[in-house]
Tab-separated table of C-alpha atoms and ligand atoms in Angstrom:
chain	number	residue	atom	x	y	z
A	394	MET	CA	63.054	91.910	84.015
A	395	SER	CA	64.744	90.507	80.891
A	396	GLN	CA	68.327	91.587	81.251
A	397	PRO	CA	69.606	94.383	83.483
A	398	LEU	CA	71.039	97.161	81.318
A	399	THR	CA	71.534	99.877	83.915
A	400	ILE	CA	72.567	100.179	87.559
A	401	GLU	CA	68.947	101.160	88.250
A	402	ASP	CA	67.799	97.806	86.772
A	403	LEU	CA	70.179	96.044	89.170
A	404	ARG	CA	68.875	98.112	92.081
A	405	VAL	CA	65.309	97.050	91.342
A	406	LEU	CA	66.374	93.384	91.126
A	407	ALA	CA	68.346	93.655	94.378
A	408	GLN	CA	65.332	95.147	96.122
A	409	ARG	CA	63.384	92.047	95.098
A	410	ARG	CA	66.015	89.535	96.189
A	411	VAL	CA	67.667	90.971	99.320
A	412	PRO	CA	65.812	90.979	102.662
A	413	ARG	CA	64.430	94.395	103.401
A	414	MET	CA	66.648	95.167	106.386
A	415	PHE	CA	69.818	94.612	104.357
A	416	TYR	CA	68.535	96.270	101.193
A	417	ASP	CA	67.539	99.328	103.254
A	418	TYR	CA	70.947	99.294	104.969
A	419	ALA	CA	72.537	99.840	101.549
A	420	ASP	CA	69.928	102.150	100.048
A	421	SER	CA	69.779	104.782	102.771
A	422	GLY	CA	71.562	107.830	104.065
A	423	ALA	CA	71.783	109.807	107.271
A	424	TRP	CA	68.748	111.694	108.630
A	425	THR	CA	66.923	113.502	105.765
A	426	GLU	CA	69.102	111.725	103.191
A	427	GLY	CA	69.711	115.155	101.620
A	428	THR	CA	73.418	114.619	101.071
A	429	TYR	CA	72.822	111.042	99.921
A	430	ARG	CA	70.449	112.319	97.186
A	431	ALA	CA	72.661	115.314	96.295
A	432	ASN	CA	75.567	112.936	95.619
A	433	GLU	CA	73.551	111.604	92.676
A	434	SER	CA	71.615	114.681	91.549
A	435	ASP	CA	74.664	116.997	91.456
A	436	PHE	CA	76.187	114.780	88.781
A	437	ALA	CA	73.159	115.380	86.571
A	438	ARG	CA	73.801	119.139	86.533
A	439	ILE	CA	77.198	118.743	84.895
A	440	LYS	CA	76.833	118.651	81.095
A	441	LEU	CA	79.089	117.063	78.514
A	442	ARG	CA	80.214	118.616	75.231
A	443	GLN	CA	79.231	116.482	72.256
A	444	ARG	CA	81.916	116.443	69.566
A	445	VAL	CA	81.568	115.043	66.046
A	446	ALA	CA	83.707	113.942	63.114
A	447	VAL	CA	86.582	113.030	65.424
A	448	ASP	CA	88.465	109.731	64.996
A	449	MET	CA	87.043	107.466	67.696
A	450	THR	CA	88.931	104.245	66.955
A	451	ASN	CA	91.380	102.494	69.302
A	452	ARG	CA	90.046	103.806	72.572
A	453	SER	CA	91.622	103.126	75.965
A	454	LEU	CA	90.230	103.329	79.482
A	455	ALA	CA	93.398	101.976	81.099
A	456	SER	CA	94.872	104.105	83.858
A	457	THR	CA	96.501	103.833	87.286
A	458	MET	CA	95.276	104.378	90.828
A	459	ILE	CA	98.021	104.965	93.440
A	460	GLY	CA	100.441	103.796	90.776
A	461	GLN	CA	98.701	100.436	90.296
A	462	PRO	CA	97.433	99.615	86.792
A	463	VAL	CA	93.632	99.478	86.414
A	464	SER	CA	91.620	98.539	83.323
A	465	MET	CA	89.444	101.606	84.051
A	466	PRO	CA	89.736	104.116	86.909
A	467	VAL	CA	86.978	102.566	89.028
A	468	ALA	CA	87.479	100.685	92.323
A	469	LEU	CA	84.973	98.870	94.519
A	470	ALA	CA	84.449	100.897	97.706
A	471	PRO	CA	84.678	99.319	101.149
A	472	THR	CA	81.180	98.467	102.357
A	473	GLY	CA	80.298	96.859	105.663
A	474	LEU	CA	78.092	93.758	105.767
A	475	THR	CA	78.595	93.069	102.056
A	476	GLY	CA	78.216	89.374	102.850
A	477	MET	CA	74.646	90.124	103.911
A	478	GLN	CA	73.638	91.407	100.471
A	479	HIS	CA	74.522	87.947	99.175
A	480	ALA	CA	76.144	84.936	100.868
A	481	ASP	CA	79.972	85.211	100.717
A	482	GLY	CA	79.508	88.650	99.141
A	483	GLU	CA	83.025	89.950	99.726
A	484	ILE	CA	84.642	86.903	98.116
A	485	LEU	CA	82.319	87.140	95.108
A	486	ALA	CA	82.855	90.883	94.668
A	487	ALA	CA	86.634	90.538	95.018
A	488	ARG	CA	86.649	87.847	92.319
A	489	ALA	CA	84.532	89.956	89.957
A	490	ALA	CA	86.807	92.964	90.511
A	491	ALA	CA	89.948	90.884	89.874
A	492	LYS	CA	88.465	89.535	86.639
A	493	ALA	CA	87.596	93.069	85.542
A	494	GLY	CA	91.060	94.414	86.404
A	495	VAL	CA	89.890	96.912	89.027
A	496	PRO	CA	90.689	97.132	92.766
A	497	PHE	CA	88.431	95.638	95.440
A	498	THR	CA	88.487	97.194	98.922
A	499	LEU	CA	87.580	95.014	101.901
A	500	SER	CA	85.890	96.792	104.821
A	501	THR	CA	86.931	96.305	108.447
A	502	MET	CA	83.216	95.549	108.989
A	503	SER	CA	83.069	92.811	106.343
A	504	ILE	CA	81.426	89.439	106.809
A	505	CYS	CA	84.176	87.443	105.065
A	506	SER	CA	87.503	87.928	106.842
A	507	LEU	CA	90.765	89.204	105.374
A	508	GLU	CA	92.087	85.644	105.350
A	509	ASP	CA	88.920	84.291	103.705
A	510	VAL	CA	89.104	86.792	100.859
A	511	ALA	CA	92.857	86.253	100.403
A	512	ASN	CA	92.390	82.455	100.299
A	513	HIS	CA	89.559	82.580	97.771
A	514	THR	CA	90.899	85.134	95.308
A	515	GLY	CA	94.114	85.206	93.344
A	516	SER	CA	94.717	88.957	93.207
A	517	PRO	CA	95.833	91.402	95.891
A	518	PHE	CA	93.070	93.628	97.218
A	519	TRP	CA	92.917	96.815	99.314
A	520	PHE	CA	91.940	96.871	102.973
A	521	GLN	CA	89.900	99.616	104.656
A	522	LEU	CA	90.633	100.397	108.270
A	523	TYR	CA	88.396	101.915	110.924
A	524	VAL	CA	90.372	103.087	113.925
A	525	MET	CA	89.012	101.396	117.047
A	526	LYS	CA	89.832	102.258	120.643
A	527	ASP	CA	91.418	98.828	121.078
A	528	ARG	CA	94.821	99.703	119.555
A	529	ASP	CA	96.156	96.164	120.044
A	530	PHE	CA	93.360	94.944	117.822
A	531	ILE	CA	94.242	97.598	115.216
A	532	THR	CA	97.919	96.628	115.331
A	533	ARG	CA	97.013	92.981	114.757
A	534	LEU	CA	94.516	93.882	112.031
A	535	ILE	CA	97.243	95.774	110.152
A	536	GLN	CA	99.577	92.770	110.510
A	537	ARG	CA	96.800	90.540	109.166
A	538	ALA	CA	96.283	92.880	106.186
A	539	LYS	CA	100.020	92.660	105.461
A	540	ALA	CA	99.944	88.864	105.755
A	541	ALA	CA	96.982	88.807	103.336
A	542	HIS	CA	99.195	90.762	100.857
A	543	CYS	CA	96.823	93.738	100.694
A	544	SER	CA	98.362	96.261	98.322
A	545	ALA	CA	96.920	99.428	99.909
A	546	LEU	CA	95.405	100.552	103.184
A	547	VAL	CA	92.373	102.819	102.988
A	548	LEU	CA	92.068	104.663	106.288
A	549	THR	CA	88.549	105.988	106.867
A	550	LEU	CA	88.470	109.266	108.781
A	551	ASP	CA	84.803	110.277	108.657
A	552	LEU	CA	83.308	107.784	111.089
A	553	GLN	CA	84.588	108.686	114.538
A	554	ILE	CA	80.991	108.640	115.643
A	555	LEU	CA	78.112	107.039	113.803
A	556	GLY	CA	75.621	109.009	111.721
A	557	GLN	CA	72.026	107.882	112.098
A	558	ARG	CA	69.993	106.116	109.449
A	559	HIS	CA	66.359	105.975	110.493
A	560	LYS	CA	65.622	102.884	108.395
A	561	ASP	CA	68.223	100.794	110.240
A	562	ILE	CA	66.670	101.662	113.595
A	563	ARG	CA	63.160	100.908	112.352
A	564	ASN	CA	64.347	97.588	110.888
A	565	GLY	CA	66.155	96.585	114.085
A	566	LEU	CA	69.481	96.356	112.246
A	567	SER	CA	72.088	96.023	114.967
A	568	ALA	CA	74.677	93.441	115.980
A	569	PRO	CA	73.094	91.002	116.594
A	570	PRO	CA	70.072	91.938	114.460
A	571	LYS	CA	66.760	92.355	116.272
A	572	PRO	CA	64.430	92.048	113.282
A	573	THR	CA	60.823	93.135	113.588
A	574	LEU	CA	58.037	90.649	112.808
A	575	VAL	CA	57.582	92.360	109.443
A	576	ASN	CA	61.267	91.763	108.684
A	577	ILE	CA	61.013	88.098	109.670
A	578	LEU	CA	58.003	87.651	107.388
A	579	ASN	CA	59.913	89.497	104.673
A	580	LEU	CA	62.725	86.906	104.940
A	581	MET	CA	60.268	84.216	103.854
A	582	THR	CA	59.833	85.983	100.532
A	583	LYS	CA	63.593	85.736	99.813
A	584	PRO	CA	64.218	81.965	99.516
A	585	ARG	CA	67.278	82.314	97.274
A	586	TRP	CA	69.002	84.605	99.804
A	587	CYS	CA	68.047	82.321	102.728
A	588	LEU	CA	69.408	79.209	100.989
A	589	GLY	CA	72.687	81.004	100.293
A	590	MET	CA	73.000	82.026	103.920
A	591	LEU	CA	72.226	78.509	105.183
A	592	ASP	CA	74.950	77.216	102.901
A	593	THR	CA	77.779	79.440	104.194
A	594	PRO	CA	79.492	79.587	107.577
A	595	ARG	CA	80.138	83.326	107.067
A	596	ARG	CA	77.367	85.191	108.846
A	597	SER	CA	79.138	87.498	111.285
A	598	PHE	CA	81.910	90.110	111.252
A	599	GLY	CA	84.795	87.928	110.086
A	600	ASN	CA	87.575	90.389	110.912
A	601	ILE	CA	86.392	90.873	114.467
A	602	VAL	CA	84.735	87.792	115.989
A	603	GLY	CA	87.433	85.574	117.465
A	604	HIS	CA	90.082	88.301	116.921
A	605	ALA	CA	89.113	91.229	119.173
A	606	LYS	CA	89.574	90.703	122.886
A	607	GLY	CA	86.371	89.508	124.527
A	608	VAL	CA	84.455	89.093	121.268
A	609	GLY	CA	83.652	85.429	120.801
A	610	ASP	CA	80.050	85.590	119.686
A	611	LEU	CA	77.338	87.851	118.336
A	612	SER	CA	76.107	89.171	121.660
A	613	SER	CA	79.557	90.284	122.835
A	614	LEU	CA	80.105	91.759	119.372
A	615	SER	CA	77.125	94.033	119.878
A	616	SER	CA	78.556	95.924	122.849
A	617	TRP	CA	82.057	95.920	121.318
A	618	THR	CA	81.039	97.597	118.032
A	619	SER	CA	78.844	100.198	119.716
A	620	GLU	CA	81.744	101.330	121.935
A	621	GLN	CA	84.774	100.836	119.738
A	622	PHE	CA	84.732	103.603	117.086
A	623	ASP	CA	87.243	106.083	118.483
A	624	PRO	CA	85.910	109.655	118.843
A	625	GLN	CA	89.427	110.833	119.726
A	626	LEU	CA	90.956	109.831	116.389
A	627	ASN	CA	93.362	112.583	115.221
A	628	TRP	CA	96.222	113.276	112.793
A	629	ASP	CA	98.796	111.750	115.190
A	630	ASP	CA	96.921	108.477	114.847
A	631	VAL	CA	97.142	108.832	111.060
A	632	LYS	CA	100.922	109.105	111.423
A	633	TRP	CA	101.003	106.092	113.778
A	634	ILE	CA	99.026	104.006	111.284
A	635	LYS	CA	101.116	105.197	108.331
A	636	ASP	CA	104.309	104.048	110.097
A	637	LEU	CA	102.784	100.775	111.251
A	638	TRP	CA	101.498	99.942	107.770
A	639	GLY	CA	104.506	101.122	105.769
A	640	GLY	CA	102.789	100.646	102.390
A	641	LYS	CA	100.487	102.664	100.138
A	642	LEU	CA	98.071	104.708	102.251
A	643	ILE	CA	94.809	106.313	101.095
A	644	LEU	CA	92.862	108.687	103.386
A	645	LYS	CA	89.099	108.363	102.955
A	646	GLY	CA	86.443	110.893	103.891
A	647	ILE	CA	88.038	114.247	103.043
A	648	LEU	CA	85.426	116.860	102.099
A	649	ASP	CA	86.975	120.145	103.171
A	650	PRO	CA	90.008	121.970	101.678
A	651	GLU	CA	91.513	122.540	105.143
A	652	ASP	CA	91.451	118.806	105.813
A	653	ALA	CA	92.900	118.233	102.341
A	654	GLU	CA	95.893	120.381	103.321
A	655	LEU	CA	96.396	118.275	106.470
A	656	ALA	CA	96.043	115.119	104.386
A	657	VAL	CA	98.857	116.314	102.103
A	658	LYS	CA	101.027	117.076	105.150
A	659	SER	CA	100.394	113.561	106.524
A	660	GLY	CA	102.420	112.142	103.632
A	661	ALA	CA	99.691	109.689	102.538
A	662	ASP	CA	99.681	108.633	98.884
A	663	ALA	CA	96.114	109.651	98.032
A	664	LEU	CA	92.887	110.964	99.476
A	665	ILE	CA	89.297	110.099	98.676
A	666	VAL	CA	86.846	112.990	98.498
A	667	SER	CA	83.912	111.329	100.223
A	668	ASN	CA	80.985	111.915	102.549
A	669	HIS	CA	80.586	108.174	103.150
A	670	GLY	CA	77.831	107.951	100.550
A	671	GLY	CA	75.735	110.485	102.481
A	672	ARG	CA	75.669	108.197	105.507
A	673	GLN	CA	77.424	110.497	107.992
A	674	LEU	CA	77.019	114.311	107.940
A	675	ASP	CA	73.621	115.051	106.437
A	676	GLY	CA	73.755	118.585	105.026
A	677	ALA	CA	77.340	118.243	103.832
A	678	LEU	CA	78.270	119.030	100.221
A	679	SER	CA	77.911	116.280	97.665
A	680	SER	CA	81.262	114.721	96.798
A	681	ILE	CA	81.219	115.910	93.181
A	682	ALA	CA	80.473	119.482	94.358
A	683	ALA	CA	83.347	119.303	96.879
A	684	LEU	CA	85.841	117.844	94.401
A	685	PRO	CA	87.024	121.073	92.635
A	686	SER	CA	87.960	122.903	95.854
A	687	ILE	CA	89.824	119.843	97.160
A	688	LEU	CA	91.750	119.590	93.883
A	689	ASP	CA	92.667	123.283	94.188
A	690	ALA	CA	93.851	122.828	97.770
A	691	VAL	CA	95.916	119.751	96.910
A	692	GLY	CA	97.435	121.375	93.833
A	693	GLY	CA	98.827	118.124	92.445
A	694	ARG	CA	100.757	117.230	95.635
A	695	MET	CA	98.897	113.925	96.071
A	696	GLU	CA	96.474	111.789	94.109
A	697	VAL	CA	92.819	112.762	94.497
A	698	LEU	CA	90.157	110.061	94.195
A	699	MET	CA	86.435	110.448	94.881
A	700	ASP	CA	83.280	108.498	95.669
A	701	GLY	CA	79.591	109.132	96.207
A	702	GLY	CA	76.638	108.970	93.852
A	703	ILE	CA	78.288	107.208	90.919
A	704	ARG	CA	75.599	105.258	89.095
A	705	SER	CA	76.881	105.306	85.525
A	706	GLY	CA	79.899	105.592	83.287
A	707	GLN	CA	78.854	109.174	82.529
A	708	ASP	CA	79.292	109.974	86.237
A	709	VAL	CA	82.755	108.383	86.201
A	710	LEU	CA	83.747	110.460	83.165
A	711	LYS	CA	82.549	113.699	84.800
A	712	ALA	CA	84.598	113.025	87.941
A	713	ILE	CA	87.691	112.228	85.861
A	714	ALA	CA	87.118	115.341	83.727
A	715	LEU	CA	87.054	117.493	86.858
A	716	GLY	CA	90.423	116.050	87.881
A	717	ALA	CA	89.868	112.913	89.984
A	718	LYS	CA	92.424	110.216	89.183
A	719	GLY	CA	89.843	107.509	89.886
A	720	VAL	CA	86.532	106.826	91.589
A	721	PHE	CA	85.038	104.257	93.950
A	722	ILE	CA	81.586	102.751	93.594
A	723	GLY	CA	79.622	101.569	96.632
A	724	ARG	CA	75.926	100.998	96.081
A	725	ALA	CA	76.321	100.416	92.338
A	726	PHE	CA	78.199	97.162	93.006
A	727	LEU	CA	76.111	96.232	96.065
A	728	TYR	CA	72.987	96.302	93.884
A	729	GLY	CA	74.680	94.032	91.349
A	730	LEU	CA	75.762	91.670	94.121
A	731	GLY	CA	72.324	91.552	95.737
A	732	ALA	CA	70.672	91.038	92.361
A	733	MET	CA	72.896	88.325	90.882
A	734	GLY	CA	75.902	87.545	93.107
A	735	GLU	CA	79.315	87.526	91.415
A	736	GLU	CA	77.747	87.774	87.962
A	737	GLY	CA	75.869	90.854	89.123
A	738	VAL	CA	79.077	92.620	90.184
A	739	THR	CA	80.566	91.711	86.814
A	740	ARG	CA	77.427	93.142	85.214
A	741	THR	CA	77.811	96.378	87.218
A	742	LEU	CA	81.382	96.783	86.010
A	743	ASP	CA	80.472	95.891	82.406
A	744	ILE	CA	77.639	98.434	82.369
A	745	ILE	CA	79.850	101.187	83.772
A	746	ARG	CA	82.730	100.312	81.433
A	747	LYS	CA	80.523	100.402	78.342
A	748	GLU	CA	78.862	103.671	79.344
A	749	LEU	CA	82.239	105.221	80.140
A	750	ASP	CA	83.737	104.118	76.825
A	751	ILE	CA	80.847	105.306	74.630
A	752	THR	CA	80.464	108.585	76.506
A	753	MET	CA	84.178	109.337	76.259
A	754	ALA	CA	84.111	108.641	72.525
A	755	LEU	CA	81.069	110.863	71.924
A	756	CYS	CA	82.902	113.640	73.759
A	757	GLY	CA	85.638	113.263	71.160
A	758	LYS	CA	88.286	111.539	73.303
A	759	ARG	CA	90.015	108.220	72.684
A	760	ASP	CA	92.096	107.885	75.827
A	761	ILE	CA	90.886	108.349	79.391
A	762	LEU	CA	94.305	109.824	80.200
A	763	ASP	CA	93.496	112.758	77.861
A	764	VAL	CA	90.154	113.551	79.490
A	765	ASP	CA	90.009	116.932	81.208
A	766	LYS	CA	87.619	119.815	81.854
A	767	SER	CA	87.533	120.664	78.154
A	768	ILE	CA	84.859	117.953	77.674
A	769	LEU	CA	82.489	119.722	80.104
A	770	VAL	CA	80.111	122.565	79.241
A	771	PRO	CA	81.431	125.696	80.995
A	772	GLY	CA	79.087	127.008	83.672
A	773	THR	CA	77.644	123.574	84.451
A	774	TYR	CA	80.327	122.496	86.911
B	904	LIG	C1	76.072	99.717	102.736
B	904	LIG	C2	77.291	100.579	102.864
B	904	LIG	C3	78.262	100.242	103.786
B	904	LIG	C4	79.412	101.026	103.894
B	904	LIG	N1	80.409	100.639	104.762
B	904	LIG	C5	81.589	101.303	104.762
B	904	LIG	C6	82.675	100.826	105.527
B	904	LIG	O1	82.603	99.795	106.176
B	904	LIG	N2	83.829	101.553	105.492
B	904	LIG	C7	83.959	102.715	104.764
B	904	LIG	O2	85.009	103.341	104.775
B	904	LIG	N3	82.934	103.163	104.007
B	904	LIG	C8	81.769	102.485	103.984
B	904	LIG	N4	80.748	102.917	103.177
B	904	LIG	C9	80.963	104.082	102.290
B	904	LIG	C10	81.533	103.632	100.940
B	904	LIG	O3	82.856	103.212	101.063
B	904	LIG	C11	81.503	104.786	99.929
B	904	LIG	O4	82.104	105.911	100.495
B	904	LIG	C12	80.094	105.123	99.454
B	904	LIG	O5	79.315	103.963	99.322
B	904	LIG	C13	80.145	105.848	98.123
B	904	LIG	O6	78.880	106.243	97.720
B	904	LIG	P1	77.949	105.412	96.695
B	904	LIG	O7	77.386	104.267	97.491
B	904	LIG	O8	76.936	106.401	96.303
B	904	LIG	O9	78.828	104.923	95.566
B	904	LIG	C14	79.572	102.173	103.074
B	904	LIG	C15	78.582	102.498	102.152
B	904	LIG	C16	77.455	101.706	102.026
B	904	LIG	C17	76.422	102.063	101.004
């Protein structure tokens, strides 16, 4: 491929360069993958109104997310095992995001630790928290996020138990990985990835190994992670975490208006309409289809963000037009990272920025802050 011009180009490159078990881990959804696919295809149904002979000079994509300035309303979503798409992946992605003026969110299940990312990047980033049964570990993790100067906590609520992705089971993706012979042979066709991995000490869950009680190595990590997601997580825990953290709090994984009401009552600063990229409840609504009813339920009482299925600047514009204050991208940046490391994440953000800018202009708007439903064709959303 000459030069990647679309997120799809980056996906194809990533598929070539990333070992199959990790590529599949990113490019898959739960069970039939119906919700995963609907996240993308439901965007295509929404149509934009083309406007002409409108002054399109001096355009601006600048906005804010939870009150923090962003060069465009797009953040990098928390994704586990990002450092397996490319060596030191979280550090590289955080650097690319900082350069682009957009937020990076570090997952609890990252390869590079909170401290690693803080030490290797100049800008504050956001931290995503999974609530584990070991509450001492959670308390310490929140302290560590504060010490790393994270400027927001993203609390994920849609993973009390794990959805199933068939590909991960078939590929033997577990902690530690139990790759099949086919996967081991596949590794040999990815020399660039292997060299990167040999060159970095970061090959395990950096936030957990050496920090959680009884987890000193990969084999103890395996039993810890399979038991630790807390199926009893409830709104009292949200309050406990809010008080413990004391800073900006974003609730991730809201897909139902009744939960949106509870999210407002929790006093958090924002919620993310999300179905975890179609990786949890297969058969759930796509995020873009769920967005309008969540916005109605919230009625302006808190900021509403969304993620799921965003593969272009047109998708970003549609979500903003419907009323989201900003969006998160998951796979779109993982493909860039797997394809070309830090430069690939920069490429992802450049592609999305350019598409967003041109699309906004052709819809007759010069400022992202003025974008609303009037740019959408009635009856298509
Ligand atoms: C490979 C992968 C790993 C993920 N890991 C996490 C995670 O650790 N924490 C979390 O809250 N969400 C996680 N997510 C969900 C993303 O934060 C986000 O909701 C989703 O990727 C958005 O959909 P998109 O990939 O279509 O943009 C993950 C998603 C992917 C694709």
